Structures are given as structure tokens and as C-alpha cells.
């Protein structure tokens, strides 16, 4: 169970630019939030306590995101209800429905790389905290939300501690 959530505004222009692509923007607009591996990757550039944050700049961020994509990483959007998932899709959106999500691909900021976006349609949560409470691993308890035009990284303090120590916490 998640105990201490911390919220940090994302001010890095490269991260903001990446989060502003059309498919991602639409999912945020209808109330979705990104949780799991992708926000965990982004956290290295947002959280000041992280060793890489001091060195963070556009090229390092691009390398991290590119590596994440090439290892099969995706962007998992969670929603509070099925209607929001439907609203995140438009009539011209091409997607493949799997057991747990609507899967879409969009070009990433990298040449010749596609980013998989998953709109989770099997599990619905009232908010970020409830989604974290249902994750198998504490290390996955990172999320990105957009409110009033600003992006926020939300994470469990113990998830960051485990990541810095390179420990897997269940």
C-alpha cells in the first residue's frame, strides 16, 4: 500500500515537448494519467534527489527515452472509467484491442522509432493513488498527470528510495 505520495511539477522543456504529442495530449485531456515504467524513466530527469537530474539535458533525456522504447517500453494510460478510454480514441485513430488495452503506435521524437501507447481498458481506478495500490511492484509507483496546463510527476517516496538503492520492492 502506498504511503507517502510526492508531487513535482515537470518543468524540463524536453519532457514537456515529448508529453505534448497529439495522442498523449488527447488522453490527458479526457482525464487519463500515465503510470508505471515510462514515468519511472522520466523521473530520473525530474526528481532532484536522483543522481542523473543534475546532468539532465535534452540529449541525455533522448538517449534514455530511446533506450526505453527500444527495450519494448510503452506508455500506459489509466482512466477512471470506460467512457474516458473511448473519448481518448478518435475516429481516425488506428489501434489494436488486446485483453487489457487499446494499443496504438505514434512516432516518437526519434527518427525511425515508434512509441507504443496503451490505453488500459480492463482496470479502472478513481485516481493515481488507487492505481498505485494495485501495482505488483512498489518500483512502478510513478505517474504523470496533467492539470491546468501543467504536467506533474507523482511518485511514492519509497519507490524512489528502492530505485536509488537498485532494489526491487514488492
PDB file of N, CA, C and O in Angstrom, residues 3-58:
ATOM      1  N   UNK A   3       2.169   4.848   0.751  1.00  0.00           N
ATOM      2  CA  UNK A   3       2.084   5.618   1.988  1.00  0.00           C
ATOM      3  C   UNK A   3       2.287   7.110   1.784  1.00  0.00           C
ATOM      4  O   UNK A   3       1.512   7.915   2.254  1.00  0.00           O
ATOM      5  N   UNK A   4       3.359   7.492   1.098  1.00  0.00           N
ATOM      6  CA  UNK A   4       3.710   8.904   1.013  1.00  0.00           C
ATOM      7  C   UNK A   4       3.907   9.317  -0.435  1.00  0.00           C
ATOM      8  O   UNK A   4       4.966   9.098  -1.004  1.00  0.00           O
ATOM      9  N   UNK A   5       2.883   9.923  -1.021  1.00  0.00           N
ATOM     10  CA  UNK A   5       2.986  10.391  -2.399  1.00  0.00           C
ATOM     11  C   UNK A   5       3.602  11.778  -2.445  1.00  0.00           C
ATOM     12  O   UNK A   5       3.252  12.652  -1.651  1.00  0.00           O
ATOM     13  N   UNK A   6       4.508  11.943  -3.380  1.00  0.00           N
ATOM     14  CA  UNK A   6       5.162  13.231  -3.601  1.00  0.00           C
ATOM     15  C   UNK A   6       4.812  13.681  -5.014  1.00  0.00           C
ATOM     16  O   UNK A   6       4.751  12.868  -5.944  1.00  0.00           O
ATOM     17  N   UNK A   7       4.590  14.968  -5.170  1.00  0.00           N
ATOM     18  CA  UNK A   7       4.220  15.531  -6.469  1.00  0.00           C
ATOM     19  C   UNK A   7       5.209  16.637  -6.821  1.00  0.00           C
ATOM     20  O   UNK A   7       5.490  17.506  -6.005  1.00  0.00           O
ATOM     21  N   UNK A   8       5.738  16.563  -8.056  1.00  0.00           N
ATOM     22  CA  UNK A   8       6.713  17.543  -8.526  1.00  0.00           C
ATOM     23  C   UNK A   8       6.267  18.042  -9.891  1.00  0.00           C
ATOM     24  O   UNK A   8       5.957  17.239 -10.778  1.00  0.00           O
ATOM     25  N   UNK A   9       6.248  19.358 -10.060  1.00  0.00           N
ATOM     26  CA  UNK A   9       5.910  19.895 -11.380  1.00  0.00           C
ATOM     27  C   UNK A   9       7.054  19.608 -12.345  1.00  0.00           C
ATOM     28  O   UNK A   9       8.225  19.763 -12.008  1.00  0.00           O
ATOM     29  N   UNK A  10       6.696  19.165 -13.538  1.00  0.00           N
ATOM     30  CA  UNK A  10       7.688  18.904 -14.583  1.00  0.00           C
ATOM     31  C   UNK A  10       7.923  20.213 -15.314  1.00  0.00           C
ATOM     32  O   UNK A  10       6.999  20.773 -15.927  1.00  0.00           O
ATOM     33  N   UNK A  11       9.162  20.705 -15.265  1.00  0.00           N
ATOM     34  CA  UNK A  11       9.478  21.971 -15.919  1.00  0.00           C
ATOM     35  C   UNK A  11      10.488  21.808 -17.062  1.00  0.00           C
ATOM     36  O   UNK A  11      10.736  22.747 -17.800  1.00  0.00           O
ATOM     37  N   UNK A  12      11.037  20.608 -17.216  1.00  0.00           N
ATOM     38  CA  UNK A  12      12.003  20.347 -18.280  1.00  0.00           C
ATOM     39  C   UNK A  12      11.298  20.451 -19.631  1.00  0.00           C
ATOM     40  O   UNK A  12      10.349  19.713 -19.907  1.00  0.00           O
ATOM     41  N   UNK A  13      11.755  21.359 -20.485  1.00  0.00           N
ATOM     42  CA  UNK A  13      11.097  21.619 -21.776  1.00  0.00           C
ATOM     43  C   UNK A  13      11.106  20.393 -22.693  1.00  0.00           C
ATOM     44  O   UNK A  13      10.164  20.174 -23.441  1.00  0.00           O
ATOM     45  N   UNK A  14      12.168  19.598 -22.637  1.00  0.00           N
ATOM     46  CA  UNK A  14      12.233  18.403 -23.482  1.00  0.00           C
ATOM     47  C   UNK A  14      11.170  17.391 -23.070  1.00  0.00           C
ATOM     48  O   UNK A  14      10.511  16.776 -23.909  1.00  0.00           O
ATOM     49  N   UNK A  15      10.977  17.218 -21.760  1.00  0.00           N
ATOM     50  CA  UNK A  15       9.953  16.294 -21.259  1.00  0.00           C
ATOM     51  C   UNK A  15       8.567  16.818 -21.629  1.00  0.00           C
ATOM     52  O   UNK A  15       7.715  16.069 -22.123  1.00  0.00           O
ATOM     53  N   UNK A  16       8.343  18.110 -21.434  1.00  0.00           N
ATOM     54  CA  UNK A  16       7.052  18.714 -21.768  1.00  0.00           C
ATOM     55  C   UNK A  16       6.749  18.556 -23.254  1.00  0.00           C
ATOM     56  O   UNK A  16       5.629  18.207 -23.633  1.00  0.00           O
ATOM     57  N   UNK A  17       7.732  18.776 -24.091  1.00  0.00           N
ATOM     58  CA  UNK A  17       7.551  18.616 -25.541  1.00  0.00           C
ATOM     59  C   UNK A  17       7.152  17.184 -25.883  1.00  0.00           C
ATOM     60  O   UNK A  17       6.232  16.947 -26.668  1.00  0.00           O
ATOM     61  N   UNK A  18       7.833  16.230 -25.273  1.00  0.00           N
ATOM     62  CA  UNK A  18       7.531  14.820 -25.527  1.00  0.00           C
ATOM     63  C   UNK A  18       6.103  14.483 -25.101  1.00  0.00           C
ATOM     64  O   UNK A  18       5.377  13.787 -25.808  1.00  0.00           O
ATOM     65  N   UNK A  19       5.667  15.009 -23.949  1.00  0.00           N
ATOM     66  CA  UNK A  19       4.333  14.715 -23.425  1.00  0.00           C
ATOM     67  C   UNK A  19       3.222  15.462 -24.163  1.00  0.00           C
ATOM     68  O   UNK A  19       2.048  15.233 -23.896  1.00  0.00           O
ATOM     69  N   UNK A  20       3.599  16.327 -25.074  1.00  0.00           N
ATOM     70  CA  UNK A  20       2.609  17.140 -25.782  1.00  0.00           C
ATOM     71  C   UNK A  20       2.251  16.615 -27.166  1.00  0.00           C
ATOM     72  O   UNK A  20       1.550  17.309 -27.909  1.00  0.00           O
ATOM     73  N   UNK A  21       2.702  15.413 -27.534  1.00  0.00           N
ATOM     74  CA  UNK A  21       2.330  14.874 -28.843  1.00  0.00           C
ATOM     75  C   UNK A  21       0.812  14.652 -28.862  1.00  0.00           C
ATOM     76  O   UNK A  21       0.195  14.468 -27.813  1.00  0.00           O
ATOM     77  N   UNK A  22       0.166  14.689 -30.032  1.00  0.00           N
ATOM     78  CA  UNK A  22      -1.308  14.669 -30.111  1.00  0.00           C
ATOM     79  C   UNK A  22      -2.002  13.510 -29.397  1.00  0.00           C
ATOM     80  O   UNK A  22      -2.971  13.733 -28.668  1.00  0.00           O
ATOM     81  N   UNK A  23      -1.540  12.278 -29.572  1.00  0.00           N
ATOM     82  CA  UNK A  23      -2.210  11.135 -28.944  1.00  0.00           C
ATOM     83  C   UNK A  23      -2.122  11.229 -27.426  1.00  0.00           C
ATOM     84  O   UNK A  23      -3.102  11.010 -26.715  1.00  0.00           O
ATOM     85  N   UNK A  24      -0.957  11.585 -26.919  1.00  0.00           N
ATOM     86  CA  UNK A  24      -0.764  11.701 -25.483  1.00  0.00           C
ATOM     87  C   UNK A  24      -1.590  12.869 -24.941  1.00  0.00           C
ATOM     88  O   UNK A  24      -2.259  12.745 -23.908  1.00  0.00           O
ATOM     89  N   UNK A  25      -1.589  13.984 -25.645  1.00  0.00           N
ATOM     90  CA  UNK A  25      -2.367  15.150 -25.206  1.00  0.00           C
ATOM     91  C   UNK A  25      -3.848  14.838 -25.079  1.00  0.00           C
ATOM     92  O   UNK A  25      -4.501  15.261 -24.127  1.00  0.00           O
ATOM     93  N   UNK A  26      -4.376  14.096 -26.041  1.00  0.00           N
ATOM     94  CA  UNK A  26      -5.804  13.777 -26.003  1.00  0.00           C
ATOM     95  C   UNK A  26      -6.134  12.896 -24.794  1.00  0.00           C
ATOM     96  O   UNK A  26      -7.144  13.108 -24.128  1.00  0.00           O
ATOM     97  N   UNK A  27      -5.298  11.925 -24.507  1.00  0.00           N
ATOM     98  CA  UNK A  27      -5.542  11.047 -23.353  1.00  0.00           C
ATOM     99  C   UNK A  27      -5.492  11.837 -22.052  1.00  0.00           C
ATOM    100  O   UNK A  27      -6.287  11.595 -21.142  1.00  0.00           O
ATOM    101  N   UNK A  28      -4.569  12.796 -21.947  1.00  0.00           N
ATOM    102  CA  UNK A  28      -4.542  13.658 -20.765  1.00  0.00           C
ATOM    103  C   UNK A  28      -5.809  14.513 -20.687  1.00  0.00           C
ATOM    104  O   UNK A  28      -6.380  14.694 -19.623  1.00  0.00           O
ATOM    105  N   UNK A  29      -6.239  15.031 -21.833  1.00  0.00           N
ATOM    106  CA  UNK A  29      -7.398  15.930 -21.876  1.00  0.00           C
ATOM    107  C   UNK A  29      -8.674  15.276 -21.355  1.00  0.00           C
ATOM    108  O   UNK A  29      -9.526  15.938 -20.787  1.00  0.00           O
ATOM    109  N   UNK A  30      -8.808  13.959 -21.544  1.00  0.00           N
ATOM    110  CA  UNK A  30     -10.023  13.267 -21.089  1.00  0.00           C
ATOM    111  C   UNK A  30      -9.850  12.639 -19.697  1.00  0.00           C
ATOM    112  O   UNK A  30     -10.663  11.830 -19.284  1.00  0.00           O
ATOM    113  N   UNK A  31      -8.787  13.028 -19.000  1.00  0.00           N
ATOM    114  CA  UNK A  31      -8.630  12.622 -17.606  1.00  0.00           C
ATOM    115  C   UNK A  31      -7.702  11.455 -17.342  1.00  0.00           C
ATOM    116  O   UNK A  31      -7.612  10.986 -16.210  1.00  0.00           O
ATOM    117  N   UNK A  32      -6.981  10.992 -18.353  1.00  0.00           N
ATOM    118  CA  UNK A  32      -6.059   9.878 -18.145  1.00  0.00           C
ATOM    119  C   UNK A  32      -4.766  10.312 -17.490  1.00  0.00           C
ATOM    120  O   UNK A  32      -4.433  11.500 -17.449  1.00  0.00           O
ATOM    121  N   UNK A  33      -4.054   9.351 -16.945  1.00  0.00           N
ATOM    122  CA  UNK A  33      -2.728   9.589 -16.401  1.00  0.00           C
ATOM    123  C   UNK A  33      -1.839   8.428 -16.814  1.00  0.00           C
ATOM    124  O   UNK A  33      -2.292   7.320 -17.043  1.00  0.00           O
ATOM    125  N   UNK A  34      -0.552   8.715 -16.955  1.00  0.00           N
ATOM    126  CA  UNK A  34       0.442   7.703 -17.312  1.00  0.00           C
ATOM    127  C   UNK A  34       1.016   7.153 -16.016  1.00  0.00           C
ATOM    128  O   UNK A  34       1.365   7.917 -15.121  1.00  0.00           O
ATOM    129  N   UNK A  35       1.114   5.832 -15.919  1.00  0.00           N
ATOM    130  CA  UNK A  35       1.699   5.232 -14.715  1.00  0.00           C
ATOM    131  C   UNK A  35       2.603   4.071 -15.096  1.00  0.00           C
ATOM    132  O   UNK A  35       2.425   3.449 -16.140  1.00  0.00           O
ATOM    133  N   UNK A  36       3.588   3.807 -14.241  1.00  0.00           N
ATOM    134  CA  UNK A  36       4.467   2.659 -14.435  1.00  0.00           C
ATOM    135  C   UNK A  36       5.840   3.034 -14.963  1.00  0.00           C
ATOM    136  O   UNK A  36       6.456   3.997 -14.527  1.00  0.00           O
ATOM    137  N   UNK A  37       6.311   2.243 -15.919  1.00  0.00           N
ATOM    138  CA  UNK A  37       7.686   2.329 -16.400  1.00  0.00           C
ATOM    139  C   UNK A  37       8.080   3.628 -17.055  1.00  0.00           C
ATOM    140  O   UNK A  37       9.192   4.120 -16.862  1.00  0.00           O
ATOM    141  N   UNK A  38       7.194   4.203 -17.861  1.00  0.00           N
ATOM    142  CA  UNK A  38       7.561   5.449 -18.545  1.00  0.00           C
ATOM    143  C   UNK A  38       7.769   6.594 -17.557  1.00  0.00           C
ATOM    144  O   UNK A  38       8.811   7.260 -17.605  1.00  0.00           O
ATOM    145  N   UNK A  39       6.837   6.849 -16.637  1.00  0.00           N
ATOM    146  CA  UNK A  39       7.106   7.905 -15.652  1.00  0.00           C
ATOM    147  C   UNK A  39       8.332   7.605 -14.787  1.00  0.00           C
ATOM    148  O   UNK A  39       9.050   8.520 -14.378  1.00  0.00           O
ATOM    149  N   UNK A  40       8.576   6.332 -14.530  1.00  0.00           N
ATOM    150  CA  UNK A  40       9.769   5.958 -13.767  1.00  0.00           C
ATOM    151  C   UNK A  40      11.024   6.386 -14.530  1.00  0.00           C
ATOM    152  O   UNK A  40      11.978   6.908 -13.940  1.00  0.00           O
ATOM    153  N   UNK A  41      11.025   6.192 -15.847  1.00  0.00           N
ATOM    154  CA  UNK A  41      12.153   6.621 -16.680  1.00  0.00           C
ATOM    155  C   UNK A  41      12.295   8.143 -16.652  1.00  0.00           C
ATOM    156  O   UNK A  41      13.393   8.670 -16.475  1.00  0.00           O
ATOM    157  N   UNK A  42      11.184   8.845 -16.800  1.00  0.00           N
ATOM    158  CA  UNK A  42      11.195  10.310 -16.796  1.00  0.00           C
ATOM    159  C   UNK A  42      11.627  10.857 -15.434  1.00  0.00           C
ATOM    160  O   UNK A  42      12.246  11.918 -15.346  1.00  0.00           O
ATOM    161  N   UNK A  43      11.346  10.119 -14.379  1.00  0.00           N
ATOM    162  CA  UNK A  43      11.669  10.602 -13.025  1.00  0.00           C
ATOM    163  C   UNK A  43      13.151  10.920 -12.863  1.00  0.00           C
ATOM    164  O   UNK A  43      13.518  11.803 -12.092  1.00  0.00           O
ATOM    165  N   UNK A  44      13.985  10.243 -13.604  1.00  0.00           N
ATOM    166  CA  UNK A  44      15.426  10.459 -13.494  1.00  0.00           C
ATOM    167  C   UNK A  44      15.821  11.878 -13.887  1.00  0.00           C
ATOM    168  O   UNK A  44      16.904  12.340 -13.568  1.00  0.00           O
ATOM    169  N   UNK A  45      14.926  12.576 -14.584  1.00  0.00           N
ATOM    170  CA  UNK A  45      15.217  13.927 -15.048  1.00  0.00           C
ATOM    171  C   UNK A  45      14.395  14.986 -14.321  1.00  0.00           C
ATOM    172  O   UNK A  45      14.583  16.171 -14.540  1.00  0.00           O
ATOM    173  N   UNK A  46      13.497  14.549 -13.463  1.00  0.00           N
ATOM    174  CA  UNK A  46      12.582  15.477 -12.800  1.00  0.00           C
ATOM    175  C   UNK A  46      12.868  15.575 -11.304  1.00  0.00           C
ATOM    176  O   UNK A  46      12.785  16.646 -10.724  1.00  0.00           O
ATOM    177  N   UNK A  47      13.220  14.452 -10.698  1.00  0.00           N
ATOM    178  CA  UNK A  47      13.409  14.415  -9.242  1.00  0.00           C
ATOM    179  C   UNK A  47      14.833  14.839  -8.909  1.00  0.00           C
ATOM    180  O   UNK A  47      15.792  14.193  -9.309  1.00  0.00           O
ATOM    181  N   UNK A  48      14.965  15.899  -8.164  1.00  0.00           N
ATOM    182  CA  UNK A  48      16.284  16.453  -7.869  1.00  0.00           C
ATOM    183  C   UNK A  48      17.169  15.501  -7.077  1.00  0.00           C
ATOM    184  O   UNK A  48      18.386  15.570  -7.175  1.00  0.00           O
ATOM    185  N   UNK A  49      16.561  14.599  -6.291  1.00  0.00           N
ATOM    186  CA  UNK A  49      17.363  13.669  -5.499  1.00  0.00           C
ATOM    187  C   UNK A  49      18.007  12.583  -6.359  1.00  0.00           C
ATOM    188  O   UNK A  49      18.883  11.867  -5.913  1.00  0.00           O
ATOM    189  N   UNK A  50      17.550  12.449  -7.601  1.00  0.00           N
ATOM    190  CA  UNK A  50      18.093  11.387  -8.446  1.00  0.00           C
ATOM    191  C   UNK A  50      19.458  11.806  -8.991  1.00  0.00           C
ATOM    192  O   UNK A  50      19.641  12.945  -9.423  1.00  0.00           O
ATOM    193  N   UNK A  51      20.434  10.898  -8.996  1.00  0.00           N
ATOM    194  CA  UNK A  51      21.789  11.244  -9.438  1.00  0.00           C
ATOM    195  C   UNK A  51      21.860  11.820 -10.854  1.00  0.00           C
ATOM    196  O   UNK A  51      22.730  12.642 -11.131  1.00  0.00           O
ATOM    197  N   UNK A  52      20.988  11.403 -11.755  1.00  0.00           N
ATOM    198  CA  UNK A  52      21.065  11.909 -13.120  1.00  0.00           C
ATOM    199  C   UNK A  52      20.440  13.293 -13.296  1.00  0.00           C
ATOM    200  O   UNK A  52      20.682  13.960 -14.289  1.00  0.00           O
ATOM    201  N   UNK A  53      19.652  13.744 -12.347  1.00  0.00           N
ATOM    202  CA  UNK A  53      18.930  15.007 -12.509  1.00  0.00           C
ATOM    203  C   UNK A  53      19.867  16.189 -12.727  1.00  0.00           C
ATOM    204  O   UNK A  53      19.575  17.078 -13.510  1.00  0.00           O
ATOM    205  N   UNK A  54      21.004  16.198 -12.049  1.00  0.00           N
ATOM    206  CA  UNK A  54      21.946  17.303 -12.204  1.00  0.00           C
ATOM    207  C   UNK A  54      22.520  17.364 -13.616  1.00  0.00           C
ATOM    208  O   UNK A  54      22.855  18.429 -14.103  1.00  0.00           O
ATOM    209  N   UNK A  55      22.654  16.212 -14.265  1.00  0.00           N
ATOM    210  CA  UNK A  55      23.231  16.157 -15.599  1.00  0.00           C
ATOM    211  C   UNK A  55      22.165  16.197 -16.689  1.00  0.00           C
ATOM    212  O   UNK A  55      22.486  16.147 -17.852  1.00  0.00           O
ATOM    213  N   UNK A  56      20.913  16.273 -16.274  1.00  0.00           N
ATOM    214  CA  UNK A  56      19.819  16.158 -17.244  1.00  0.00           C
ATOM    215  C   UNK A  56      19.844  17.289 -18.259  1.00  0.00           C
ATOM    216  O   UNK A  56      19.920  18.449 -17.917  1.00  0.00           O
ATOM    217  N   UNK A  57      19.799  16.925 -19.494  1.00  0.00           N
ATOM    218  CA  UNK A  57      19.575  17.862 -20.576  1.00  0.00           C
ATOM    219  C   UNK A  57      18.982  17.074 -21.737  1.00  0.00           C
ATOM    220  O   UNK A  57      18.815  15.855 -21.659  1.00  0.00           O
ATOM    221  N   UNK A  58      18.647  17.754 -22.762  1.00  0.00           N
ATOM    222  CA  UNK A  58      17.877  17.171 -23.862  1.00  0.00           C
ATOM    223  C   UNK A  58      18.499  15.895 -24.438  1.00  0.00           C
ATOM    224  O   UNK A  58      17.807  14.909 -24.650  1.00  0.00           O
TER     225      UNK A  58
END
